[in-house]
């Protein structure tokens, strides 16, 4: 919100509100913040012809998305990625991973990160697969339950998430001994 006033073309800010979060307050509404449900309502009256015209107006070099650098060498910066870049990369990843319409994924990475956008948005659109969105607190503990419920065919995660999976498995298998313990250690 600190830079909103310097973005003259920004019309609205859409905020996804989990059921547990407080509704938008008056100040946020005055600054142009709307809920996801309100955003979806805006599109109900758009005619197919208008949508087709907008899609036709997109050129390969036009900006498709903004991602943000991690900030390891300085402050995080927004980087514009073009439509041709996103489509080419999405198709290449989907092809190399063998993505199909039968796949199921769980979205839990930040969508401001290119990994999250590719695995949770672009890839599934290209191959027509299903994406289930985890709770906002997924990385604080609820991700395991979501994975057990959804049974994803694959997941993309950062190293720290894989480390947490390994730590949880090691804790769970501490009481096992003998040959089973040997097999589990070799598998990890």
XYZ file of C-alpha atoms in Angstrom:
188
model
C 0.000 0.000 0.000
C 2.970 2.319 0.476
C 3.532 2.723 -3.285
C -0.108 2.664 -4.431
C -0.236 6.439 -4.924
C 2.733 6.256 -7.321
C 0.889 3.771 -9.588
C -1.629 5.883 -11.526
C -2.859 2.973 -13.687
C -3.544 0.646 -10.751
C -7.321 0.301 -10.505
C -7.823 -2.186 -7.673
C -5.916 -4.393 -5.276
C -7.493 -7.810 -4.885
C -7.045 -9.482 -1.519
C -7.820 -13.130 -0.959
C -9.411 -13.381 2.467
C -9.440 -16.736 4.228
C -12.615 -17.349 6.219
C -10.671 -16.780 9.428
C -9.524 -13.266 8.501
C -11.321 -10.044 9.369
C -13.282 -8.364 6.548
C -11.806 -5.349 4.763
C -12.019 -2.161 6.791
C -13.187 1.225 5.484
C -9.644 2.559 5.032
C -8.651 -0.400 2.853
C -11.809 -0.032 0.750
C -11.094 3.687 0.277
C -7.599 2.752 -0.980
C -9.157 0.495 -3.653
C -8.836 -2.918 -2.006
C -11.541 -5.464 -2.904
C -12.088 -9.112 -2.018
C -11.601 -12.047 -4.388
C -15.371 -12.560 -4.529
C -15.909 -8.925 -5.539
C -13.218 -9.280 -8.195
C -14.939 -12.340 -9.667
C -18.239 -10.426 -9.790
C -16.605 -7.756 -11.972
C -16.062 -10.301 -14.748
C -19.592 -11.680 -14.882
C -20.849 -8.967 -17.239
C -17.920 -9.126 -19.675
C -19.083 -10.360 -23.080
C -17.206 -13.107 -24.941
C -16.429 -10.708 -27.813
C -14.746 -8.250 -25.453
C -12.699 -11.045 -23.918
C -11.675 -12.300 -27.386
C -10.654 -8.766 -28.393
C -8.485 -8.407 -25.296
C -6.818 -11.776 -25.888
C -6.175 -10.863 -29.547
C -4.548 -7.583 -28.491
C -1.870 -9.403 -26.470
C 1.511 -9.364 -28.195
C 4.356 -11.811 -27.394
C 6.593 -9.154 -25.833
C 3.874 -7.651 -23.625
C 4.275 -8.057 -19.873
C 2.374 -11.090 -18.590
C 3.440 -11.177 -14.964
C 5.633 -9.583 -12.345
C 7.881 -11.687 -10.176
C 10.145 -10.554 -7.411
C 13.796 -11.328 -6.824
C 14.754 -12.813 -3.478
C 16.809 -9.800 -2.456
C 19.996 -11.763 -1.758
C 22.202 -9.123 -3.430
C 20.126 -6.065 -2.551
C 16.518 -5.024 -2.079
C 13.972 -7.306 -3.829
C 13.089 -6.050 -7.302
C 10.105 -6.656 -9.547
C 10.925 -8.266 -12.901
C 8.522 -8.208 -15.838
C 8.158 -11.474 -17.757
C 6.612 -11.448 -21.214
C 3.825 -13.637 -22.585
C 6.152 -15.473 -24.981
C 8.608 -16.144 -22.150
C 5.896 -17.516 -19.853
C 4.225 -19.673 -22.521
C 7.515 -21.088 -23.846
C 8.827 -21.861 -20.366
C 5.507 -23.313 -19.209
C 5.301 -25.614 -22.242
C 8.931 -26.699 -21.851
C 8.519 -27.512 -18.160
C 5.210 -29.303 -18.734
C 6.760 -31.379 -21.527
C 9.919 -32.252 -19.579
C 7.914 -33.214 -16.473
C 5.323 -35.171 -18.446
C 2.432 -33.017 -17.236
C -1.085 -34.112 -18.137
C -4.721 -33.234 -17.465
C -4.797 -36.080 -14.923
C -2.287 -34.351 -12.632
C -3.245 -32.859 -9.268
C -1.173 -30.230 -7.525
C -1.165 -28.274 -4.279
C -0.362 -24.571 -4.391
C 1.521 -23.358 -1.332
C 4.490 -21.405 -2.698
C 4.095 -17.623 -2.934
C 2.616 -16.686 -6.306
C 4.992 -13.706 -6.425
C 7.728 -16.316 -7.027
C 8.237 -17.746 -10.522
C 8.289 -21.302 -9.159
C 4.820 -20.853 -7.692
C 3.494 -19.203 -10.838
C 4.844 -21.949 -13.110
C 3.825 -24.946 -10.996
C 0.505 -23.596 -9.744
C -0.787 -21.372 -12.559
C 0.949 -21.611 -15.939
C 1.665 -25.368 -16.030
C -1.856 -26.389 -15.013
C -3.393 -24.017 -17.582
C -1.200 -25.500 -20.320
C -1.997 -29.140 -19.530
C -5.463 -28.669 -18.006
C -4.607 -30.152 -14.627
C -6.187 -29.565 -11.221
C -4.665 -27.280 -8.583
C -5.840 -27.253 -4.971
C -4.858 -24.217 -2.920
C -3.462 -24.850 0.547
C -4.440 -22.774 3.564
C -2.428 -19.553 4.047
C -0.688 -21.126 7.068
C 0.385 -24.200 5.071
C 4.088 -23.744 5.740
C 3.390 -23.388 9.466
C 1.942 -26.879 9.762
C -1.219 -27.521 7.746
C 0.549 -28.514 4.499
C 0.895 -32.147 5.571
C -2.869 -32.529 6.037
C -3.547 -30.861 2.685
C -1.119 -33.201 0.906
C -2.749 -36.225 2.541
C -6.191 -35.008 1.471
C -5.335 -34.046 -2.118
C -2.809 -36.784 -3.037
C -0.900 -34.604 -5.532
C 0.873 -36.328 -8.410
C 3.877 -34.079 -7.817
C 4.923 -30.982 -5.899
C 7.466 -28.234 -6.337
C 9.012 -27.059 -3.086
C 11.959 -25.035 -1.871
C 14.771 -26.878 -0.031
C 13.510 -25.879 3.435
C 10.163 -27.605 2.803
C 11.944 -30.828 1.789
C 14.095 -30.558 4.939
C 10.933 -30.279 7.065
C 9.479 -33.369 5.355
C 12.686 -35.276 6.121
C 12.742 -34.126 9.766
C 9.110 -35.180 10.240
C 9.773 -38.584 8.691
C 12.866 -39.123 10.848
C 10.871 -38.268 13.980
C 8.068 -40.622 12.985
C 10.425 -43.524 12.290
C 12.638 -43.174 15.407
C 10.923 -46.059 17.184
C 11.439 -48.484 14.288
C 14.395 -50.825 14.497
C 16.161 -53.617 12.673
C 15.814 -54.196 8.944
C 12.938 -51.707 8.603
C 15.117 -48.931 10.047
C 17.965 -49.853 7.684
C 15.649 -49.747 4.641
C 14.116 -46.418 5.663
C 17.542 -44.819 6.211
C 18.720 -45.999 2.785
C 15.551 -44.637 1.183
C 16.140 -41.210 2.720
